[in-house]
PDB file of C-alpha atoms and ligand atoms in Angstrom:
ATOM      1  CA  MET A 268     134.141  53.250  58.292  1.00 96.00           C
ATOM      2  CA  LYS A 269     136.135  56.027  56.685  1.00 97.00           C
ATOM      3  CA  PHE A 270     135.641  59.668  57.708  1.00 95.00           C
ATOM      4  CA  PHE A 271     135.670  62.431  55.152  1.00 98.00           C
ATOM      5  CA  ILE A 272     135.105  66.045  56.109  1.00 98.00           C
ATOM      6  CA  ASP A 273     132.437  67.881  54.130  1.00 98.00           C
ATOM      7  CA  THR A 274     133.890  71.362  53.757  1.00 98.00           C
ATOM      8  CA  ALA A 275     136.206  73.553  51.706  1.00 98.00           C
ATOM      9  CA  ASN A 276     137.395  75.375  54.832  1.00 98.00           C
ATOM     10  CA  LEU A 277     141.152  74.823  55.167  1.00 98.00           C
ATOM     11  CA  GLU A 278     141.214  75.490  58.922  1.00 98.00           C
ATOM     12  CA  GLN A 279     138.549  72.867  59.604  1.00 97.00           C
ATOM     13  CA  ILE A 280     140.269  70.401  57.272  1.00 98.00           C
ATOM     14  CA  ARG A 281     143.544  70.971  59.142  1.00 98.00           C
ATOM     15  CA  GLU A 282     141.824  70.535  62.521  1.00 97.00           C
ATOM     16  CA  ALA A 283     140.200  67.233  61.470  1.00 96.00           C
ATOM     17  CA  HIS A 284     143.483  66.061  59.940  1.00 97.00           C
ATOM     18  CA  ASP A 285     145.365  66.910  63.141  1.00 97.00           C
ATOM     19  CA  MET A 286     142.899  64.762  65.127  1.00 95.00           C
ATOM     20  CA  GLY A 287     144.415  61.861  63.179  1.00 95.00           C
ATOM     21  CA  VAL A 288     141.119  60.407  61.990  1.00 94.00           C
ATOM     22  CA  LEU A 289     140.597  62.045  58.605  1.00 96.00           C
ATOM     23  CA  ASP A 290     140.496  59.883  55.473  1.00 98.00           C
ATOM     24  CA  GLY A 291     139.440  62.446  52.897  1.00 98.00           C
ATOM     25  CA  VAL A 292     137.465  65.564  51.952  1.00 98.00           C
ATOM     26  CA  THR A 293     134.346  66.262  49.927  1.00 98.00           C
ATOM     27  CA  THR A 294     133.586  69.655  48.469  1.00 97.00           C
ATOM     28  CA  ASN A 295     130.834  70.992  46.244  1.00 97.00           C
ATOM     29  CA  PRO A 296     130.251  74.324  44.497  1.00 96.00           C
ATOM     30  CA  SER A 297     128.141  75.585  47.424  1.00 97.00           C
ATOM     31  CA  LEU A 298     130.926  74.800  49.917  1.00 97.00           C
ATOM     32  CA  MET A 299     133.480  76.570  47.676  1.00 97.00           C
ATOM     33  CA  ALA A 300     131.141  79.582  47.450  1.00 97.00           C
ATOM     34  CA  LYS A 301     130.806  79.590  51.266  1.00 97.00           C
ATOM     35  CA  GLU A 302     134.592  80.051  51.495  1.00 97.00           C
ATOM     36  CA  GLY A 303     134.434  82.848  48.885  1.00 97.00           C
ATOM     37  CA  ILE A 304     136.864  81.117  46.500  1.00 96.00           C
ATOM     38  CA  LYS A 305     136.242  83.042  43.280  1.00 95.00           C
ATOM     39  CA  GLY A 306     137.480  82.162  39.789  1.00 95.00           C
ATOM     40  CA  VAL A 307     138.486  78.822  38.256  1.00 96.00           C
ATOM     41  CA  GLU A 308     142.229  79.312  38.846  1.00 96.00           C
ATOM     42  CA  ASN A 309     141.739  80.091  42.552  1.00 97.00           C
ATOM     43  CA  GLN A 310     139.361  77.146  42.911  1.00 97.00           C
ATOM     44  CA  ARG A 311     141.882  74.773  41.348  1.00 97.00           C
ATOM     45  CA  LYS A 312     144.608  76.135  43.621  1.00 97.00           C
ATOM     46  CA  HIS A 313     142.267  75.598  46.568  1.00 98.00           C
ATOM     47  CA  TYR A 314     141.840  71.925  45.628  1.00 98.00           C
ATOM     48  CA  ILE A 315     145.636  71.569  45.558  1.00 98.00           C
ATOM     49  CA  ASP A 316     145.866  73.260  48.981  1.00 98.00           C
ATOM     50  CA  ILE A 317     143.335  70.746  50.340  1.00 98.00           C
ATOM     51  CA  CYS A 318     145.278  67.828  48.815  1.00 98.00           C
ATOM     52  CA  ASN A 319     148.438  69.113  50.469  1.00 97.00           C
ATOM     53  CA  ILE A 320     146.781  68.839  53.895  1.00 97.00           C
ATOM     54  CA  VAL A 321     145.041  65.489  53.520  1.00 96.00           C
ATOM     55  CA  GLN A 322     146.720  62.360  52.264  1.00 89.00           C
ATOM     56  CA  GLY A 323     143.361  60.957  51.171  1.00 97.00           C
ATOM     57  CA  ASP A 324     140.661  61.272  48.539  1.00 98.00           C
ATOM     58  CA  VAL A 325     139.461  64.798  47.774  1.00 98.00           C
ATOM     59  CA  SER A 326     136.242  65.135  45.782  1.00 98.00           C
ATOM     60  CA  ALA A 327     136.172  68.045  43.309  1.00 98.00           C
ATOM     61  CA  GLU A 328     132.889  68.595  41.477  1.00 98.00           C
ATOM     62  CA  VAL A 329     132.410  69.310  37.776  1.00 98.00           C
ATOM     63  CA  ILE A 330     130.131  72.213  36.875  1.00 97.00           C
ATOM     64  CA  SER A 331     129.331  71.071  33.339  1.00 98.00           C
ATOM     65  CA  THR A 332     126.094  69.191  32.782  1.00 98.00           C
ATOM     66  CA  ASP A 333     126.912  67.894  29.293  1.00 98.00           C
ATOM     67  CA  TYR A 334     129.120  64.864  28.541  1.00 98.00           C
ATOM     68  CA  ALA A 335     131.886  66.709  26.634  1.00 98.00           C
ATOM     69  CA  GLY A 336     132.127  69.426  29.278  1.00 98.00           C
ATOM     70  CA  MET A 337     132.255  66.901  32.133  1.00 98.00           C
ATOM     71  CA  ILE A 338     135.048  64.956  30.414  1.00 98.00           C
ATOM     72  CA  ARG A 339     137.110  68.103  29.794  1.00 98.00           C
ATOM     73  CA  GLU A 340     136.602  69.433  33.326  1.00 98.00           C
ATOM     74  CA  GLY A 341     137.039  66.040  34.992  1.00 98.00           C
ATOM     75  CA  GLU A 342     140.334  65.376  33.212  1.00 98.00           C
ATOM     76  CA  GLU A 343     141.609  68.826  34.211  1.00 98.00           C
ATOM     77  CA  LEU A 344     140.583  68.277  37.850  1.00 98.00           C
ATOM     78  CA  ALA A 345     142.092  64.772  37.978  1.00 98.00           C
ATOM     79  CA  ALA A 346     145.381  66.134  36.620  1.00 98.00           C
ATOM     80  CA  LEU A 347     145.683  68.576  39.548  1.00 98.00           C
ATOM     81  CA  ASN A 348     146.688  65.912  42.081  1.00 98.00           C
ATOM     82  CA  PRO A 349     146.552  62.095  42.359  1.00 97.00           C
ATOM     83  CA  HIS A 350     144.213  62.464  45.376  1.00 98.00           C
ATOM     84  CA  ILE A 351     141.463  64.146  43.336  1.00 98.00           C
ATOM     85  CA  VAL A 352     138.240  62.197  42.841  1.00 98.00           C
ATOM     86  CA  VAL A 353     136.007  63.714  40.149  1.00 98.00           C
ATOM     87  CA  LYS A 354     132.531  64.390  41.496  1.00 98.00           C
ATOM     88  CA  VAL A 355     129.841  63.969  38.854  1.00 98.00           C
ATOM     89  CA  PRO A 356     126.079  64.546  39.218  1.00 98.00           C
ATOM     90  CA  CYS A 357     123.770  61.562  38.807  1.00 98.00           C
ATOM     91  CA  ILE A 358     122.231  62.579  35.468  1.00 98.00           C
ATOM     92  CA  ALA A 359     122.335  60.729  32.125  1.00 98.00           C
ATOM     93  CA  ASP A 360     125.460  62.501  30.831  1.00 98.00           C
ATOM     94  CA  GLY A 361     127.029  62.085  34.257  1.00 98.00           C
ATOM     95  CA  ILE A 362     126.600  58.306  34.199  1.00 98.00           C
ATOM     96  CA  LYS A 363     128.111  58.245  30.704  1.00 98.00           C
ATOM     97  CA  ALA A 364     131.025  60.380  31.924  1.00 98.00           C
ATOM     98  CA  ILE A 365     131.577  58.083  34.936  1.00 98.00           C
ATOM     99  CA  LYS A 366     131.805  55.129  32.530  1.00 98.00           C
ATOM    100  CA  TYR A 367     134.406  57.040  30.495  1.00 98.00           C
ATOM    101  CA  PHE A 368     136.434  58.051  33.578  1.00 98.00           C
ATOM    102  CA  SER A 369     136.304  54.505  34.909  1.00 98.00           C
ATOM    103  CA  GLY A 370     137.852  53.237  31.654  1.00 98.00           C
ATOM    104  CA  LYS A 371     140.611  55.843  31.977  1.00 98.00           C
ATOM    105  CA  GLY A 372     141.406  54.965  35.600  1.00 98.00           C
ATOM    106  CA  ILE A 373     140.062  58.317  36.842  1.00 98.00           C
ATOM    107  CA  ARG A 374     138.225  57.887  40.146  1.00 98.00           C
ATOM    108  CA  THR A 375     134.718  59.297  40.521  1.00 98.00           C
ATOM    109  CA  ASN A 376     132.122  60.202  43.124  1.00 98.00           C
ATOM    110  CA  CYS A 377     128.567  60.049  41.772  1.00 99.00           C
ATOM    111  CA  THR A 378     126.753  62.809  43.655  1.00 98.00           C
ATOM    112  CA  LEU A 379     123.166  63.965  44.238  1.00 98.00           C
ATOM    113  CA  VAL A 380     121.932  60.396  44.641  1.00 98.00           C
ATOM    114  CA  PHE A 381     118.465  59.988  46.148  1.00 98.00           C
ATOM    115  CA  SER A 382     117.360  56.479  45.084  1.00 98.00           C
ATOM    116  CA  THR A 383     118.612  52.901  44.794  1.00 98.00           C
ATOM    117  CA  GLY A 384     117.998  53.054  41.036  1.00 98.00           C
ATOM    118  CA  GLN A 385     120.426  55.957  40.697  1.00 98.00           C
ATOM    119  CA  ALA A 386     122.952  54.100  42.869  1.00 98.00           C
ATOM    120  CA  LEU A 387     122.608  51.021  40.655  1.00 98.00           C
ATOM    121  CA  LEU A 388     123.422  53.047  37.525  1.00 98.00           C
ATOM    122  CA  ALA A 389     126.410  54.681  39.243  1.00 98.00           C
ATOM    123  CA  ALA A 390     127.821  51.264  40.218  1.00 98.00           C
ATOM    124  CA  LYS A 391     127.230  49.783  36.770  1.00 98.00           C
ATOM    125  CA  ALA A 392     129.089  52.745  35.226  1.00 98.00           C
ATOM    126  CA  GLY A 393     132.041  52.017  37.546  1.00 98.00           C
ATOM    127  CA  ALA A 394     131.834  54.883  40.057  1.00 98.00           C
ATOM    128  CA  THR A 395     134.411  54.707  42.832  1.00 98.00           C
ATOM    129  CA  TYR A 396     131.960  56.275  45.296  1.00 98.00           C
ATOM    130  CA  VAL A 397     128.228  56.873  45.317  1.00 99.00           C
ATOM    131  CA  SER A 398     126.879  59.697  47.478  1.00 98.00           C
ATOM    132  CA  PRO A 399     123.341  59.286  48.825  1.00 98.00           C
ATOM    133  CA  PHE A 400     122.258  62.576  50.472  1.00 98.00           C
ATOM    134  CA  VAL A 401     120.961  61.618  53.906  1.00 98.00           C
ATOM    135  CA  GLY A 402     120.023  65.023  55.353  1.00 98.00           C
ATOM    136  CA  ARG A 403     118.274  66.294  52.250  1.00 98.00           C
ATOM    137  CA  LEU A 404     116.043  63.197  52.204  1.00 98.00           C
ATOM    138  CA  ASP A 405     115.283  63.623  55.906  1.00 98.00           C
ATOM    139  CA  ASP A 406     114.413  67.270  55.131  1.00 98.00           C
ATOM    140  CA  ILE A 407     111.517  66.102  52.948  1.00 98.00           C
ATOM    141  CA  SER A 408     110.292  63.471  55.443  1.00 98.00           C
ATOM    142  CA  GLU A 409     112.021  60.554  53.703  1.00 98.00           C
ATOM    143  CA  ASP A 410     114.497  58.227  55.404  1.00 98.00           C
ATOM    144  CA  GLY A 411     118.037  59.044  54.253  1.00 98.00           C
ATOM    145  CA  ILE A 412     119.731  56.403  56.418  1.00 98.00           C
ATOM    146  CA  ALA A 413     117.367  53.714  55.117  1.00 98.00           C
ATOM    147  CA  LEU A 414     118.501  54.565  51.579  1.00 98.00           C
ATOM    148  CA  VAL A 415     122.171  54.218  52.609  1.00 98.00           C
ATOM    149  CA  GLY A 416     121.358  50.765  54.051  1.00 98.00           C
ATOM    150  CA  GLN A 417     119.496  49.676  50.905  1.00 98.00           C
ATOM    151  CA  ILE A 418     122.398  50.695  48.670  1.00 98.00           C
ATOM    152  CA  VAL A 419     124.920  48.896  50.919  1.00 98.00           C
ATOM    153  CA  GLU A 420     122.840  45.708  50.708  1.00 98.00           C
ATOM    154  CA  MET A 421     122.341  45.958  46.955  1.00 98.00           C
ATOM    155  CA  TYR A 422     126.089  46.413  46.321  1.00 98.00           C
ATOM    156  CA  ARG A 423     126.925  43.568  48.694  1.00 98.00           C
ATOM    157  CA  TYR A 424     124.394  41.229  47.049  1.00 98.00           C
ATOM    158  CA  TYR A 425     125.654  41.881  43.516  1.00 98.00           C
ATOM    159  CA  GLY A 426     129.313  42.325  44.422  1.00 98.00           C
ATOM    160  CA  TYR A 427     129.676  45.919  43.200  1.00 98.00           C
ATOM    161  CA  THR A 428     132.890  47.507  44.448  1.00 98.00           C
ATOM    162  CA  THR A 429     131.536  51.087  44.437  1.00 98.00           C
ATOM    163  CA  GLN A 430     131.869  52.486  47.963  1.00 98.00           C
ATOM    164  CA  VAL A 431     128.824  53.964  49.674  1.00 98.00           C
ATOM    165  CA  LEU A 432     129.708  57.478  50.808  1.00 98.00           C
ATOM    166  CA  ALA A 433     126.919  58.806  53.022  1.00 98.00           C
ATOM    167  CA  ALA A 434     126.664  62.549  52.311  1.00 98.00           C
ATOM    168  CA  SER A 435     124.580  65.431  53.592  1.00 98.00           C
ATOM    169  CA  ILE A 436     125.287  64.230  57.126  1.00 98.00           C
ATOM    170  CA  ARG A 437     123.923  66.742  59.602  1.00 97.00           C
ATOM    171  CA  SER A 438     124.552  65.255  63.050  1.00 97.00           C
ATOM    172  CA  THR A 439     126.592  62.923  65.206  1.00 97.00           C
ATOM    173  CA  ARG A 440     123.542  60.627  65.359  1.00 97.00           C
ATOM    174  CA  HIS A 441     123.636  60.349  61.564  1.00 98.00           C
ATOM    175  CA  ILE A 442     127.254  59.117  61.787  1.00 98.00           C
ATOM    176  CA  ILE A 443     126.303  56.361  64.239  1.00 98.00           C
ATOM    177  CA  GLN A 444     123.378  55.382  62.004  1.00 98.00           C
ATOM    178  CA  CYS A 445     125.773  55.157  59.032  1.00 98.00           C
ATOM    179  CA  VAL A 446     127.903  52.718  61.036  1.00 98.00           C
ATOM    180  CA  GLU A 447     124.789  50.674  61.862  1.00 98.00           C
ATOM    181  CA  VAL A 448     123.833  50.253  58.194  1.00 98.00           C
ATOM    182  CA  GLY A 449     127.402  49.583  57.021  1.00 98.00           C
ATOM    183  CA  ALA A 450     128.265  52.709  55.006  1.00 98.00           C
ATOM    184  CA  ASP A 451     131.854  52.600  53.709  1.00 98.00           C
ATOM    185  CA  VAL A 452     132.366  56.336  54.268  1.00 98.00           C
ATOM    186  CA  ALA A 453     130.539  59.191  55.951  1.00 98.00           C
ATOM    187  CA  THR A 454     131.346  62.752  54.928  1.00 98.00           C
ATOM    188  CA  CYS A 455     130.542  64.980  57.854  1.00 97.00           C
ATOM    189  CA  PRO A 456     130.770  68.504  59.205  1.00 97.00           C
ATOM    190  CA  LEU A 457     133.597  68.880  61.757  1.00 96.00           C
ATOM    191  CA  SER A 458     131.045  69.530  64.535  1.00 96.00           C
ATOM    192  CA  ALA A 459     129.394  66.121  63.933  1.00 97.00           C
ATOM    193  CA  ILE A 460     132.774  64.334  64.061  1.00 95.00           C
ATOM    194  CA  LYS A 461     133.706  66.109  67.297  1.00 95.00           C
ATOM    195  CA  GLY A 462     130.299  65.221  68.721  1.00 97.00           C
ATOM    196  CA  LEU A 463     131.367  61.559  68.758  1.00 96.00           C
ATOM    197  CA  LEU A 464     133.761  62.379  71.597  1.00 95.00           C
ATOM    198  CA  LYS A 465     131.149  63.825  73.905  1.00 96.00           C
ATOM    199  CA  HIS A 466     130.008  61.809  76.888  1.00 97.00           C
ATOM    200  CA  PRO A 467     129.246  63.212  80.360  1.00 97.00           C
ATOM    201  CA  LEU A 468     130.569  60.037  82.030  1.00 98.00           C
ATOM    202  CA  THR A 469     133.946  60.562  80.318  1.00 98.00           C
ATOM    203  CA  ASP A 470     134.075  64.139  81.621  1.00 97.00           C
ATOM    204  CA  SER A 471     132.962  63.322  85.179  1.00 98.00           C
ATOM    205  CA  GLY A 472     135.156  60.189  85.268  1.00 98.00           C
ATOM    206  CA  LEU A 473     138.234  62.119  84.191  1.00 98.00           C
ATOM    207  CA  GLN A 474     137.546  64.877  86.692  1.00 98.00           C
ATOM    208  CA  LYS A 475     137.306  62.294  89.525  1.00 98.00           C
ATOM    209  CA  PHE A 476     140.540  60.541  88.444  1.00 98.00           C
ATOM    210  CA  LEU A 477     142.381  63.878  88.452  1.00 98.00           C
ATOM    211  CA  GLU A 478     140.929  64.873  91.850  1.00 98.00           C
ATOM    212  CA  ASP A 479     141.892  61.517  93.399  1.00 98.00           C
ATOM    213  CA  TYR A 480     145.409  61.739  91.922  1.00 98.00           C
ATOM    214  CA  LYS A 481     145.743  65.234  93.386  1.00 97.00           C
ATOM    215  CA  SER A 482     144.506  64.037  96.803  1.00 97.00           C
ATOM    216  CA  ILE A 483     147.420  61.621  97.119  1.00 96.00           C
ATOM    217  CA  ASN A 484     150.104  63.548  95.226  1.00 96.00           C
ATOM    218  CA  GLY A 485     149.271  67.122  96.180  1.00 82.00           C
TER     219      GLY A 485
HETATM  220  C1  E4P B 776     128.943  66.066  49.765  1.00 78.68           C
HETATM  221  O1  E4P B 776     129.440  65.283  49.006  1.00 78.68           O
HETATM  222  C2  E4P B 776     127.643  66.722  49.513  1.00 78.68           C
HETATM  223  O2  E4P B 776     127.759  67.625  48.477  1.00 78.68           O
HETATM  224  C3  E4P B 776     127.183  67.371  50.791  1.00 78.68           C
HETATM  225  O3  E4P B 776     127.296  66.429  51.835  1.00 78.68           O
HETATM  226  C4  E4P B 776     125.796  67.962  50.741  1.00 78.68           C
HETATM  227  O4  E4P B 776     125.420  68.346  52.031  1.00 78.68           O
HETATM  228  P1  E4P B 776     124.202  69.333  52.341  1.00 78.68           P
HETATM  229  O5  E4P B 776     122.933  68.621  52.023  1.00 78.68           O
HETATM  230  O6  E4P B 776     124.330  69.619  53.806  1.00 78.68           O
HETATM  231  O7  E4P B 776     124.392  70.546  51.477  1.00 78.68           O
END
């Protein structure tokens, strides 16, 4: 399973990259706002800065909600760097835009997906990635991981090549559950990725090895 980091924070992206396990980055307008990146020019420069850190796919989201606007914005974003994947919301004009981008060889991430029906449309339009939002479904007492599993099975059954990118991941447990249901990618906060390392038996085992080494070597 590939790991993307779900942030626009350059320091966190660098830290995850330096761990040697990072395959890509997802951003959204809320994450850009969190970093205080104001103005279109600065935002575009920020995407380029991210691409310069990570040699992997970087999702950059369109703001337009109409077909013509999405095409214009998506083409501009894709031209910034070969690593850019155009992130398009799962609405009617978005599906149409994904179909257009797919024909032009521009890679896409269909975002804000909350049902298998939406994921089916994204795959039929030729999306590179589909992003079911796990945490936001859990927030309303639905089962986000179950949706990821259903989409994986549907794509496998019909042979769609769209990759299932589990988004809105909130915890280390979510990452393990994504592995269990066969997600292609999980986009996670840095804290959830680092959580995978934690085990008390690793810590106590290492401490004992070091103590025993010291006892014979001084
Ligand atoms: C990434 O592609 C999504 O935009 C992101 O994971 C949403 O996460 P949130 O539900 O924590 O805002």
